[in-house]
CSV table of C-alpha atoms in Angstrom, one decimal:
chain,number,residue,atom,x,y,z
A,1,UNK,CA,6.2,88.4,64.1
A,2,UNK,CA,6.9,86.7,67.2
A,3,UNK,CA,4.2,84.0,68.9
A,4,UNK,CA,6.6,83.6,72.0
A,5,UNK,CA,6.1,82.7,73.6
A,6,UNK,CA,3.9,83.1,70.5
A,7,UNK,CA,6.0,84.0,72.4
A,8,UNK,CA,9.6,88.3,73.8
A,9,UNK,CA,10.1,88.4,75.1
A,10,UNK,CA,11.1,85.0,73.7
A,11,UNK,CA,10.2,80.2,74.7
A,12,UNK,CA,7.8,80.5,77.8
A,13,UNK,CA,6.1,77.2,79.4
A,14,UNK,CA,3.5,76.6,81.7
A,15,UNK,CA,2.8,72.7,83.3
A,16,UNK,CA,-0.2,71.9,84.7
A,17,UNK,CA,0.1,68.1,85.9
A,18,UNK,CA,-2.0,66.1,88.4
A,19,UNK,CA,-1.1,65.0,91.9
A,20,UNK,CA,-2.1,61.3,91.2
A,21,UNK,CA,0.7,59.1,90.4
A,22,UNK,CA,-0.2,57.7,86.6
A,23,UNK,CA,0.8,54.7,85.1
A,24,UNK,CA,1.4,56.5,82.0
A,25,UNK,CA,4.0,59.0,81.2
A,26,UNK,CA,3.2,61.7,79.0
A,27,UNK,CA,6.6,63.5,76.9
A,28,UNK,CA,5.8,66.2,74.3
A,29,UNK,CA,8.8,67.8,72.5
A,30,UNK,CA,9.0,70.6,70.0
A,31,UNK,CA,10.7,69.4,66.8
A,32,UNK,CA,12.9,72.2,65.3
A,33,UNK,CA,16.3,72.0,63.7
A,34,UNK,CA,19.3,71.3,65.7
A,35,UNK,CA,22.1,74.4,66.4
A,36,UNK,CA,26.0,74.1,65.7
A,37,UNK,CA,27.6,73.3,68.8
A,38,UNK,CA,29.7,76.1,70.7
A,39,UNK,CA,32.8,75.5,72.4
A,40,UNK,CA,34.9,77.8,74.6
A,41,UNK,CA,38.5,77.7,73.2
A,42,UNK,CA,41.4,78.6,75.6
A,43,UNK,CA,45.0,79.2,74.2
A,44,UNK,CA,48.1,80.6,75.6
A,45,UNK,CA,51.6,81.7,74.2
A,46,UNK,CA,54.1,78.9,73.7
A,47,UNK,CA,56.2,80.6,76.2
A,48,UNK,CA,53.6,80.2,79.0
A,49,UNK,CA,53.7,77.5,81.7
A,50,UNK,CA,51.2,75.2,80.1
A,51,UNK,CA,52.7,74.9,76.9
A,52,UNK,CA,51.1,73.4,74.0
A,53,UNK,CA,48.9,71.4,76.7
A,54,UNK,CA,45.9,73.4,75.3
A,55,UNK,CA,46.4,72.9,72.0
A,56,UNK,CA,46.7,69.1,72.2
A,57,UNK,CA,43.4,69.4,74.3
A,58,UNK,CA,41.4,71.3,71.6
A,59,UNK,CA,42.6,68.6,69.0
A,60,UNK,CA,41.6,65.9,71.4
A,61,UNK,CA,38.5,67.4,71.4
A,62,UNK,CA,35.4,65.7,69.0
A,63,UNK,CA,33.6,68.9,69.1
A,64,UNK,CA,36.3,71.2,67.6
A,65,UNK,CA,37.0,71.5,63.6
A,66,UNK,CA,40.1,69.8,62.8
A,67,UNK,CA,42.6,72.2,61.7
A,68,UNK,CA,40.6,75.3,63.0
A,69,UNK,CA,40.3,74.1,66.9
A,70,UNK,CA,40.3,78.0,68.0
A,71,UNK,CA,36.9,78.6,66.2
A,72,UNK,CA,34.0,78.9,68.4
A,73,UNK,CA,31.4,77.0,66.4
A,74,UNK,CA,32.1,73.2,66.4
A,75,UNK,CA,31.1,70.1,63.8
A,76,UNK,CA,28.8,68.9,66.1
A,77,UNK,CA,24.7,69.4,66.5
A,78,UNK,CA,22.9,70.1,69.8
A,79,UNK,CA,19.2,69.6,70.1
A,80,UNK,CA,17.1,72.6,71.6
A,81,UNK,CA,16.4,72.3,75.6
A,82,UNK,CA,13.6,74.2,75.3
A,83,UNK,CA,10.4,75.2,73.2
A,84,UNK,CA,12.1,78.4,72.4
A,85,UNK,CA,10.1,81.2,70.0
A,86,UNK,CA,7.6,80.6,67.6
A,87,UNK,CA,6.9,83.1,64.6
A,88,UNK,CA,4.0,84.0,62.4
A,89,UNK,CA,3.9,82.0,59.2
A,90,UNK,CA,6.3,79.1,60.9
A,91,UNK,CA,4.9,75.6,61.1
A,92,UNK,CA,4.6,74.2,64.4
A,93,UNK,CA,5.7,70.8,64.7
A,94,UNK,CA,5.8,68.8,67.8
A,95,UNK,CA,6.5,65.0,69.1
A,96,UNK,CA,4.2,63.6,71.6
A,97,UNK,CA,4.9,60.2,73.5
A,98,UNK,CA,2.7,58.2,76.1
A,99,UNK,CA,5.0,55.6,77.7
A,100,UNK,CA,3.7,52.9,79.9
A,101,UNK,CA,5.9,52.9,83.0
A,102,UNK,CA,4.0,50.4,84.8
A,103,UNK,CA,4.5,46.6,84.9
A,104,UNK,CA,0.7,46.0,84.0
A,105,UNK,CA,-1.2,46.2,80.5
A,106,UNK,CA,-3.1,49.5,79.8
A,107,UNK,CA,-6.4,49.5,77.7
A,108,UNK,CA,-8.1,51.8,75.7
A,109,UNK,CA,-5.6,54.4,75.4
A,110,UNK,CA,-7.0,57.8,73.9
A,111,UNK,CA,-4.6,60.7,73.2
A,112,UNK,CA,-5.6,64.0,72.3
A,113,UNK,CA,-3.5,67.0,71.2
A,114,UNK,CA,-5.7,70.5,70.8
A,115,UNK,CA,-4.1,74.1,70.2
A,116,UNK,CA,-5.8,76.6,71.6
A,117,UNK,CA,-5.6,80.2,70.0
A,118,UNK,CA,-7.4,83.6,70.9
A,119,UNK,CA,-10.2,82.7,68.5
A,120,UNK,CA,-10.4,79.2,68.1
A,121,UNK,CA,-9.7,75.5,69.1
A,122,UNK,CA,-7.7,73.3,66.7
A,123,UNK,CA,-7.6,69.6,67.1
A,124,UNK,CA,-4.1,68.4,65.8
A,125,UNK,CA,-4.5,64.6,66.6
A,126,UNK,CA,-3.8,62.6,63.7
A,127,UNK,CA,-6.6,59.7,64.9
A,128,UNK,CA,-9.3,60.4,67.2
A,129,UNK,CA,-9.4,56.7,68.0
A,130,UNK,CA,-8.0,54.7,71.1
A,131,UNK,CA,-5.6,52.3,71.2
A,132,UNK,CA,-7.1,49.0,72.7
A,133,UNK,CA,-3.9,48.2,74.8
A,134,UNK,CA,-0.7,49.3,75.7
A,135,UNK,CA,1.8,46.7,77.4
A,136,UNK,CA,4.6,47.5,80.0
A,137,UNK,CA,7.6,49.4,78.8
A,138,UNK,CA,5.8,50.2,75.2
A,139,UNK,CA,4.7,53.5,73.9
A,140,UNK,CA,2.4,55.5,71.6
A,141,UNK,CA,4.0,58.2,69.3
A,142,UNK,CA,2.5,60.8,67.4
A,143,UNK,CA,3.6,64.0,65.3
A,144,UNK,CA,1.3,67.1,64.9
A,145,UNK,CA,1.9,69.9,62.5
A,146,UNK,CA,0.0,73.6,62.6
A,147,UNK,CA,0.9,76.7,60.6
A,148,UNK,CA,0.8,79.6,62.8
A,149,UNK,CA,-1.8,82.1,61.4
A,150,UNK,CA,-2.7,84.4,64.2
A,151,UNK,CA,-0.8,86.3,66.9
A,152,UNK,CA,-1.8,86.0,70.6
A,153,UNK,CA,-1.5,83.5,73.0
A,154,UNK,CA,-1.3,79.7,71.9
A,155,UNK,CA,-1.8,76.8,74.4
A,156,UNK,CA,-1.1,73.3,73.3
A,157,UNK,CA,-3.4,71.1,75.5
A,158,UNK,CA,-2.3,67.3,75.8
A,159,UNK,CA,-4.8,65.1,77.1
A,160,UNK,CA,-4.6,61.2,77.6
A,161,UNK,CA,-7.4,58.9,79.0
A,162,UNK,CA,-7.2,54.9,79.8
A,163,UNK,CA,-8.4,52.2,81.6
A,164,UNK,CA,-6.2,50.0,84.2
A,165,UNK,CA,-6.3,46.4,84.5
A,166,UNK,CA,-8.8,46.9,87.4
A,167,UNK,CA,-11.6,48.6,85.2
A,168,UNK,CA,-10.3,52.4,86.9
A,169,UNK,CA,-10.8,55.0,84.3
A,170,UNK,CA,-8.2,57.7,84.8
A,171,UNK,CA,-7.5,61.0,83.0
A,172,UNK,CA,-5.0,63.8,83.1
A,173,UNK,CA,-3.6,66.8,80.8
A,174,UNK,CA,-0.9,68.8,80.2
A,175,UNK,CA,-0.5,72.5,79.2
A,176,UNK,CA,2.0,74.2,77.3
A,177,UNK,CA,1.7,78.1,76.8
A,178,UNK,CA,3.2,80.6,74.5
A,179,UNK,CA,2.7,84.1,75.0
A,180,UNK,CA,4.2,87.6,73.6
A,181,UNK,CA,4.5,90.9,74.6
A,182,UNK,CA,5.4,93.3,71.3
A,183,UNK,CA,3.0,93.3,68.5
A,184,UNK,CA,4.2,93.7,64.7
A,185,UNK,CA,2.3,95.1,62.3
A,186,UNK,CA,3.1,94.7,58.6
A,187,UNK,CA,1.6,97.1,56.2
A,188,UNK,CA,1.8,96.2,52.6
A,189,UNK,CA,1.4,99.1,50.0
A,190,UNK,CA,0.8,98.3,45.9
A,191,UNK,CA,0.6,101.1,43.5
A,192,UNK,CA,-2.1,99.9,41.3
A,193,UNK,CA,-2.1,103.1,38.8
A,194,UNK,CA,-0.3,103.3,35.5
A,195,UNK,CA,2.3,106.0,36.9
A,196,UNK,CA,5.0,106.2,39.5
A,197,UNK,CA,4.0,108.1,42.6
A,198,UNK,CA,5.7,109.5,45.5
A,199,UNK,CA,5.3,108.2,48.8
A,200,UNK,CA,5.1,111.5,51.1
A,201,UNK,CA,3.9,109.6,54.1
A,202,UNK,CA,3.5,106.1,55.8
A,203,UNK,CA,2.9,106.0,59.3
A,204,UNK,CA,0.8,104.6,62.1
A,205,UNK,CA,-1.0,106.3,64.4
A,206,UNK,CA,-1.3,104.2,67.9
A,207,UNK,CA,-4.2,104.0,70.0
A,208,UNK,CA,-4.2,105.2,73.3
A,209,UNK,CA,-3.0,101.5,75.0
A,210,UNK,CA,-0.1,101.5,72.6
A,211,UNK,CA,3.5,103.3,71.9
A,212,UNK,CA,4.6,102.5,68.3
A,213,UNK,CA,8.1,102.1,66.9
A,214,UNK,CA,8.7,102.7,63.2
A,215,UNK,CA,11.2,99.8,61.7
A,216,UNK,CA,11.3,101.4,58.3
A,217,UNK,CA,14.7,103.1,58.3
A,218,UNK,CA,18.4,102.1,59.5
A,219,UNK,CA,20.6,104.5,61.8
A,220,UNK,CA,24.1,105.3,60.6
A,221,UNK,CA,26.7,107.9,61.6
A,222,UNK,CA,23.9,109.6,63.8
A,223,UNK,CA,21.6,109.8,60.8
A,224,UNK,CA,18.5,107.7,59.8
A,225,UNK,CA,18.4,106.4,56.1
A,226,UNK,CA,15.1,105.0,54.8
A,227,UNK,CA,15.2,101.3,54.0
A,228,UNK,CA,13.8,101.9,50.7
A,229,UNK,CA,16.8,104.3,49.6
A,230,UNK,CA,16.8,107.9,49.2
A,231,UNK,CA,14.6,108.2,46.6
A,232,UNK,CA,10.7,107.1,47.7
A,233,UNK,CA,9.1,106.5,44.6
A,234,UNK,CA,6.8,103.6,43.9
A,235,UNK,CA,6.7,102.3,40.4
A,236,UNK,CA,3.3,101.0,38.9
A,237,UNK,CA,2.5,97.7,40.5
A,238,UNK,CA,5.2,97.6,42.9
A,239,UNK,CA,5.0,96.9,46.9
A,240,UNK,CA,6.2,97.8,49.9
A,241,UNK,CA,6.1,96.3,53.1
A,242,UNK,CA,6.1,99.2,56.1
A,243,UNK,CA,6.9,97.4,59.5
A,244,UNK,CA,5.6,98.8,63.1
A,245,UNK,CA,6.3,97.6,66.6
A,246,UNK,CA,3.5,98.3,69.4
A,247,UNK,CA,4.3,97.9,72.8
A,248,UNK,CA,1.4,98.5,75.6
A,249,UNK,CA,1.9,101.6,77.2
A,250,UNK,CA,3.3,101.0,81.2
A,251,UNK,CA,0.0,102.7,82.6
A,252,UNK,CA,-2.0,99.8,80.9
A,253,UNK,CA,0.9,97.0,80.7
A,254,UNK,CA,0.6,97.0,84.6
A,255,UNK,CA,-2.9,96.5,84.7
A,256,UNK,CA,-3.4,92.7,83.7
A,257,UNK,CA,-7.0,92.6,83.0
A,258,UNK,CA,-7.0,95.9,80.8
A,259,UNK,CA,-5.5,94.7,77.3
A,260,UNK,CA,-7.7,91.4,77.0
A,261,UNK,CA,-10.0,90.4,74.1
A,262,UNK,CA,-10.2,92.6,71.1
A,263,UNK,CA,-8.2,95.9,71.4
A,264,UNK,CA,-7.8,98.9,69.2
A,265,UNK,CA,-3.9,99.3,68.0
A,266,UNK,CA,-4.5,102.3,65.7
A,267,UNK,CA,-4.7,103.4,62.1
A,268,UNK,CA,-2.8,104.0,58.9
A,269,UNK,CA,-2.0,107.5,57.3
A,270,UNK,CA,-1.0,106.9,53.8
A,271,UNK,CA,-0.2,110.5,51.8
A,272,UNK,CA,1.4,110.2,48.0
A,273,UNK,CA,1.7,112.7,45.5
A,274,UNK,CA,1.3,111.5,41.5
A,275,UNK,CA,3.7,112.5,38.8
A,276,UNK,CA,1.9,115.9,38.1
A,277,UNK,CA,2.1,116.8,42.0
A,278,UNK,CA,-1.4,116.1,42.5
A,279,UNK,CA,-1.7,114.8,46.1
A,280,UNK,CA,-3.7,111.9,47.5
A,281,UNK,CA,-4.3,110.5,51.2
A,282,UNK,CA,-5.7,107.1,52.6
A,283,UNK,CA,-6.8,106.9,56.2
A,284,UNK,CA,-7.6,103.7,57.0
A,285,UNK,CA,-10.4,102.8,60.0
A,286,UNK,CA,-9.3,101.7,63.4
A,287,UNK,CA,-7.4,98.2,63.3
A,288,UNK,CA,-7.8,95.8,65.7
A,289,UNK,CA,-6.3,92.7,67.2
A,290,UNK,CA,-7.0,89.9,69.5
A,291,UNK,CA,-4.8,90.6,72.4
A,292,UNK,CA,-3.3,87.4,74.2
A,293,UNK,CA,-4.0,86.6,77.7
A,294,UNK,CA,-0.9,86.1,80.2
A,295,UNK,CA,-2.0,83.0,82.2
A,296,UNK,CA,-2.1,83.2,85.8
A,297,UNK,CA,1.4,84.9,86.1
A,298,UNK,CA,3.2,87.0,83.9
A,299,UNK,CA,7.1,87.7,84.3
A,300,UNK,CA,8.7,90.4,82.4
A,301,UNK,CA,11.9,92.5,82.7
A,302,UNK,CA,12.4,95.9,84.0
A,303,UNK,CA,16.2,96.5,84.1
A,304,UNK,CA,18.8,94.2,82.1
A,305,UNK,CA,22.2,95.2,80.6
A,306,UNK,CA,22.7,95.0,76.9
A,307,UNK,CA,26.6,93.9,77.2
A,308,UNK,CA,28.2,92.0,80.0
A,309,UNK,CA,31.4,90.5,80.6
A,310,UNK,CA,32.4,86.9,80.3
A,311,UNK,CA,32.4,85.1,83.9
A,312,UNK,CA,31.4,88.4,85.4
A,313,UNK,CA,28.2,88.8,87.8
A,314,UNK,CA,25.6,91.1,86.7
A,315,UNK,CA,22.0,92.4,87.8
A,316,UNK,CA,18.6,92.3,86.1
A,317,UNK,CA,15.1,93.3,87.6
A,318,UNK,CA,12.2,90.7,87.2
A,319,UNK,CA,8.7,92.0,87.3
A,320,UNK,CA,6.2,89.5,88.3
A,321,UNK,CA,2.2,90.3,88.1
A,322,UNK,CA,-0.1,88.1,89.4
A,323,UNK,CA,-3.0,87.9,86.6
A,324,UNK,CA,-5.3,85.8,88.1
A,325,UNK,CA,-8.2,86.4,90.4
A,326,UNK,CA,-7.1,84.7,93.6
A,327,UNK,CA,-4.1,85.6,95.6
A,328,UNK,CA,-0.8,83.4,95.3
A,329,UNK,CA,1.9,82.3,97.7
A,330,UNK,CA,5.0,82.4,95.2
A,331,UNK,CA,8.4,80.3,95.4
A,332,UNK,CA,11.2,80.8,93.0
A,333,UNK,CA,13.7,78.5,92.1
A,334,UNK,CA,16.7,79.4,89.6
A,335,UNK,CA,17.9,76.6,87.3
A,336,UNK,CA,21.2,76.9,85.8
A,337,UNK,CA,21.5,76.2,82.0
A,338,UNK,CA,25.2,75.3,80.1
A,339,UNK,CA,26.0,79.0,79.7
A,340,UNK,CA,23.9,81.2,82.5
A,341,UNK,CA,24.6,80.5,85.9
A,342,UNK,CA,22.5,82.2,88.6
A,343,UNK,CA,23.8,83.7,92.0
A,344,UNK,CA,21.8,83.5,95.3
A,345,UNK,CA,19.6,81.1,97.0
A,346,UNK,CA,17.2,79.2,94.7
A,347,UNK,CA,13.6,77.9,96.4
A,348,UNK,CA,13.1,81.0,98.2
A,349,UNK,CA,9.7,82.1,99.2
A,350,UNK,CA,8.7,85.6,97.5
A,351,UNK,CA,5.2,85.6,99.8
A,352,UNK,CA,1.5,86.3,99.0
A,353,UNK,CA,0.8,88.5,96.0
A,354,UNK,CA,-3.0,89.7,95.4
A,355,UNK,CA,-4.7,89.8,92.6
A,356,UNK,CA,-3.5,92.5,89.9
A,357,UNK,CA,-0.6,93.1,92.1
A,358,UNK,CA,3.1,93.0,91.0
A,359,UNK,CA,6.5,92.3,92.7
A,360,UNK,CA,9.7,93.5,91.3
A,361,UNK,CA,12.6,91.1,92.2
A,362,UNK,CA,16.4,92.1,91.9
A,363,UNK,CA,18.7,89.0,90.6
A,364,UNK,CA,22.2,88.5,89.9
A,365,UNK,CA,23.7,86.0,87.3
A,366,UNK,CA,26.8,85.5,85.3
A,367,UNK,CA,27.4,83.9,81.7
A,368,UNK,CA,30.9,81.2,81.2
A,369,UNK,CA,30.2,81.3,77.8
A,370,UNK,CA,30.8,84.2,75.0
A,371,UNK,CA,28.6,85.4,72.7
A,372,UNK,CA,24.7,86.1,72.4
A,373,UNK,CA,23.3,84.2,75.6
A,374,UNK,CA,19.7,83.4,76.4
A,375,UNK,CA,18.6,83.7,79.8
A,376,UNK,CA,16.4,81.0,81.0
A,377,UNK,CA,15.9,78.7,84.2
A,378,UNK,CA,13.4,80.5,86.1
A,379,UNK,CA,10.4,78.7,88.0
A,380,UNK,CA,7.3,80.1,90.1
A,381,UNK,CA,5.5,77.6,91.9
A,382,UNK,CA,2.2,78.6,93.7
A,383,UNK,CA,2.4,76.9,97.0
A,384,UNK,CA,-1.5,76.8,97.3
A,385,UNK,CA,-2.3,75.1,94.0
A,386,UNK,CA,1.2,73.3,93.6
A,387,UNK,CA,1.2,74.6,90.1
A,388,UNK,CA,4.7,75.7,88.6
A,389,UNK,CA,5.4,78.1,85.8
A,390,UNK,CA,8.2,77.7,83.6
A,391,UNK,CA,10.3,80.9,82.2
A,392,UNK,CA,12.9,80.2,79.6
A,393,UNK,CA,14.3,82.6,76.9
A,394,UNK,CA,13.4,85.5,79.1
A,395,UNK,CA,15.9,87.7,77.1
A,396,UNK,CA,19.1,87.7,75.6
A,397,UNK,CA,22.5,89.3,76.3
A,398,UNK,CA,25.7,90.0,74.6
A,399,UNK,CA,28.9,88.3,76.6
A,400,UNK,CA,32.0,89.8,75.6
A,401,UNK,CA,35.5,89.0,77.0
A,402,UNK,CA,36.9,92.1,79.1
A,403,UNK,CA,40.4,90.7,78.0
A,404,UNK,CA,40.3,91.0,74.5
A,405,UNK,CA,41.4,94.3,73.1
A,406,UNK,CA,41.0,95.7,70.0
A,407,UNK,CA,43.4,95.3,67.0
A,408,UNK,CA,45.0,98.5,66.4
């Protein structure tokens, strides 16, 4: 269960910052495990013009594995460059640092971190008492933890208040928003009788707002096989987990204000038979969930290829929806990452977008690294309020080398 964003579509982050120049700087970093560094090995045959030049360069590269320099994975670790994805049941940990960038002593510093979910607001600060003073080039550090127990939008609100030497009280905040598109429903079924039973049917009947996809089978050779095997028997006291993915229907997803608050997602229909052939059936009442909000601006993908060629441009189509109640004047900025590079003009004006209106934008990009690559680096700025919305880990594509032929 993914909290992107929460949350799909893929991490997505919105930052609000006051225009006023403050004496203190607030930095927030999600604490996650590092990943193995990947490199792009370049080789050639001995009779080619470079000779053994590439081999010697890879041996001198500290990121490669000694004796296996042509492997993509190296020995070094890299830290995450964005908030990434957050999953249901995972413990979200974040490092918060407030640094005094000025040349004067700041007094009565209070740092507060709250997590706003769909149903409650949680205080994650280790201490709610103010720090008496903070000297120049000094900082206040804190680490917060929270176990994600519900799906929907999660907003991390970090607020800092302090007093200057002149006695002026100042205050600023930053917001970090995670959101999701898809809803994953897990149904746990247990046989509490003393005899085996045959599970004839376990299905989810979605409500009129959603389409459902069952994730309880594996396709191979144009045939679908149940993840529980060919014999669908449930022994006494055994338990099975059934998984379903729900997506809003296009006609409802396009209307930003429709799927909000508590929504009905559907009901489970369970049919079984006992060892003597007696049939039983259970149908639940309508299941409900707290639907997440999408903030002021929602960015989704209408078109994206599954597989692309290395260092060759490919096209995607982004859909931008104004979920607020005011007209926006948007500007699009495209920031390159280590593996993905955008083609075209960055910083172009998209024009005004009315409330609940949408705009489709074709974009071109290319990848310089093989493997499964994440598309990141889109920035939307509302020029009216000078507010920037950052979109990372929008989707993933598989990048392959077109010059590599399969082994015969």
